[in-house]
Tab-separated table of C-alpha atoms in Angstrom:
chain	number	residue	atom	x	y	z
A	1	MET	CA	0.155	-0.010	-0.130
A	2	LYS	CA	1.220	3.036	-1.419
A	3	THR	CA	0.926	5.561	1.993
A	4	ALA	CA	2.248	9.541	2.037
A	5	VAL	CA	2.128	11.849	4.820
A	6	PHE	CA	1.614	15.574	3.964
A	7	PRO	CA	2.843	17.121	7.288
A	8	GLY	CA	2.548	21.126	8.086
A	9	SER	CA	0.724	23.211	9.985
A	10	PHE	CA	-1.940	24.459	8.484
A	11	ASP	CA	-2.468	26.893	9.857
A	12	PRO	CA	-4.553	27.418	8.838
A	13	ILE	CA	-5.188	25.100	5.991
A	14	THR	CA	-5.724	27.271	2.436
A	15	LEU	CA	-6.627	26.884	-1.105
A	16	GLY	CA	-2.476	25.895	-1.843
A	17	HIS	CA	-2.632	23.010	0.450
A	18	TYR	CA	-6.009	22.264	-0.499
A	19	ASP	CA	-4.299	21.818	-3.600
A	20	ILE	CA	-1.881	19.658	-2.913
A	21	ILE	CA	-4.420	17.549	-0.969
A	22	GLU	CA	-6.577	17.045	-4.031
A	23	ARG	CA	-4.086	16.443	-6.562
A	24	ALA	CA	-1.674	13.881	-4.613
A	25	VAL	CA	-5.507	11.834	-3.715
A	26	PRO	CA	-5.250	9.781	-6.664
A	27	LEU	CA	-1.654	9.594	-6.312
A	28	PHE	CA	-1.694	6.957	-3.210
A	29	ASP	CA	-3.045	3.979	-1.656
A	30	LYS	CA	-3.473	6.710	1.844
A	31	LEU	CA	-3.101	10.216	2.452
A	32	ILE	CA	-1.789	10.882	6.342
A	33	ILE	CA	-2.373	14.975	6.283
A	34	ALA	CA	-0.531	15.546	9.470
A	35	ILE	CA	-0.039	18.272	11.536
A	36	GLY	CA	3.149	19.008	13.501
A	37	TYR	CA	4.105	20.593	16.059
A	38	ASN	CA	7.055	23.143	15.671
A	39	SER	CA	8.804	24.609	18.800
A	40	GLN	CA	9.475	27.600	16.600
A	41	LYS	CA	6.569	28.886	15.478
A	42	LYS	CA	3.445	29.889	17.338
A	43	TYR	CA	0.265	29.333	16.087
A	44	MET	CA	-3.333	31.727	15.879
A	45	PHE	CA	-5.374	28.665	15.816
A	46	SER	CA	-5.349	25.902	18.346
A	47	LEU	CA	-4.379	22.458	16.794
A	48	GLU	CA	-8.264	21.003	17.395
A	49	ARG	CA	-9.380	23.844	15.201
A	50	ARG	CA	-6.892	22.432	12.287
A	51	MET	CA	-7.689	19.537	12.409
A	52	GLU	CA	-11.505	20.047	12.037
A	53	PHE	CA	-10.694	22.901	9.782
A	54	ILE	CA	-8.758	20.115	7.461
A	55	LYS	CA	-10.986	17.081	8.138
A	56	LYS	CA	-14.201	19.242	7.085
A	57	SER	CA	-12.203	20.039	4.341
A	58	VAL	CA	-11.000	16.511	3.194
A	59	GLU	CA	-14.072	14.763	4.502
A	60	HIS	CA	-14.869	13.475	0.365
A	61	PHE	CA	-12.404	11.705	0.355
A	62	GLY	CA	-11.928	8.150	0.391
A	63	ASN	CA	-8.183	7.648	1.312
A	64	VAL	CA	-7.692	10.574	3.757
A	65	GLU	CA	-6.675	10.762	6.813
A	66	VAL	CA	-6.511	14.087	9.512
A	67	ASP	CA	-3.334	13.564	11.892
A	68	HIS	CA	-0.990	15.105	14.342
A	69	PHE	CA	2.561	14.302	15.526
A	70	SER	CA	4.954	15.641	17.875
A	71	THR	CA	8.339	13.545	17.210
A	72	LEU	CA	10.232	13.864	13.874
A	73	THR	CA	8.408	13.569	10.607
A	74	VAL	CA	10.722	10.879	9.616
A	75	ASP	CA	10.185	8.505	12.508
A	76	TYR	CA	6.339	9.744	12.223
A	77	CYS	CA	6.470	7.855	8.875
A	78	LYS	CA	7.818	4.934	10.157
A	79	GLU	CA	4.953	4.363	12.721
A	80	LYS	CA	2.387	4.593	9.515
A	81	ASN	CA	4.412	2.379	7.589
A	82	ALA	CA	4.438	5.830	5.013
A	83	GLN	CA	7.083	5.289	2.489
A	84	PHE	CA	6.171	8.792	1.233
A	85	ILE	CA	6.133	12.704	2.446
A	86	LEU	CA	4.638	15.327	-0.107
A	87	ARG	CA	5.130	18.829	-0.151
A	88	GLY	CA	4.567	21.204	-2.511
A	89	LEU	CA	6.479	23.481	-3.589
A	90	ARG	CA	5.117	27.404	-4.368
A	91	ASN	CA	8.561	28.965	-5.628
A	92	PRO	CA	12.176	28.321	-5.972
A	93	ALA	CA	13.005	29.435	-2.715
A	94	ASP	CA	10.710	26.400	-1.431
A	95	PHE	CA	12.069	24.521	-3.413
A	96	GLU	CA	15.448	25.178	-2.321
A	97	PHE	CA	14.732	24.536	1.499
A	98	GLU	CA	13.025	21.359	0.275
A	99	LYS	CA	15.501	20.208	-0.760
A	100	ALA	CA	17.657	21.150	2.106
A	101	ILE	CA	14.765	18.656	4.560
A	102	ALA	CA	14.217	15.917	1.388
A	103	HIS	CA	18.175	15.301	1.944
A	104	THR	CA	17.951	14.615	5.067
A	105	ASN	CA	15.197	12.764	5.864
A	106	ARG	CA	16.370	10.205	3.214
A	107	THR	CA	19.394	9.789	4.498
A	108	ILE	CA	18.145	9.446	8.585
A	109	SER	CA	15.924	7.472	7.556
A	110	HIS	CA	18.210	5.128	6.207
A	111	LYS	CA	16.449	5.616	2.623
A	112	ASN	CA	12.960	4.521	3.571
A	113	LEU	CA	11.308	7.522	2.668
A	114	GLU	CA	10.850	9.740	-0.415
A	115	THR	CA	9.792	12.913	-0.735
A	116	VAL	CA	7.678	13.954	-3.291
A	117	PHE	CA	7.185	17.226	-4.244
A	118	LEU	CA	3.788	18.875	-6.162
A	119	LEU	CA	3.854	22.085	-7.778
A	120	THR	CA	1.333	24.609	-6.509
A	121	SER	CA	-1.214	25.613	-9.384
A	122	SER	CA	-0.491	29.096	-10.622
A	123	GLY	CA	-3.294	30.084	-9.578
A	124	LYS	CA	-2.641	29.153	-6.162
A	125	SER	CA	0.768	29.845	-5.770
A	126	PHE	CA	0.936	33.221	-3.916
A	127	ILE	CA	-0.927	31.857	-0.611
A	128	SER	CA	0.331	31.103	2.295
A	129	SER	CA	-0.725	30.571	6.158
A	130	SER	CA	1.057	33.802	6.909
A	131	ILE	CA	-0.322	35.695	4.389
A	132	VAL	CA	-3.817	34.954	5.201
A	133	ARG	CA	-2.918	34.765	9.555
A	134	GLU	CA	-2.329	38.965	8.777
A	135	ILE	CA	-5.441	39.579	6.313
A	136	ILE	CA	-7.587	37.736	9.537
A	137	ASN	CA	-5.566	39.624	12.251
A	138	MET	CA	-6.392	42.807	10.190
A	139	GLY	CA	-10.387	42.420	9.622
A	140	GLY	CA	-9.656	41.578	5.672
A	141	ASP	CA	-11.501	39.044	3.274
A	142	TYR	CA	-9.348	36.254	3.670
A	143	LYS	CA	-11.849	33.690	2.315
A	144	LEU	CA	-10.688	33.727	-1.248
A	145	LEU	CA	-7.550	32.280	0.137
A	146	VAL	CA	-9.135	29.299	2.270
A	147	PRO	CA	-10.974	26.568	2.405
A	148	LYS	CA	-15.023	27.395	3.492
A	149	SER	CA	-14.371	24.911	6.418
A	150	VAL	CA	-12.069	27.692	7.859
A	151	TYR	CA	-14.723	31.009	7.791
A	152	VAL	CA	-13.998	32.102	10.981
């Protein structure tokens, strides 16, 4: 069974994330959207809210699971018997950052884990969770950037 983990903070899930999920669903037998804990980040939404946003967004996909973890991504993947990490790329800067992480993950997983990159669709490549959070904080209209489940 081909299992992929799509890790991230998803604070909140955006249409860019959703674009990657929607296009990855047919590629894997199982796709786990996993909210990771990053000690360097201060979150706008609680873990529970983020999980709720994602679950409502993907409930119509039969092979998608939503979970969370607070370990290294490679350890979580091993626990879930996942062979792939799914990552979305918006721009060249994302690629450089993600490439280093992918090489590290492959090395520390003893070559048992591959990272699969999908390019975010051009109409959604400008969307980031940090931009959405700033728009929400300033009282702006963020609804064109997130799935309906995120409307606060």
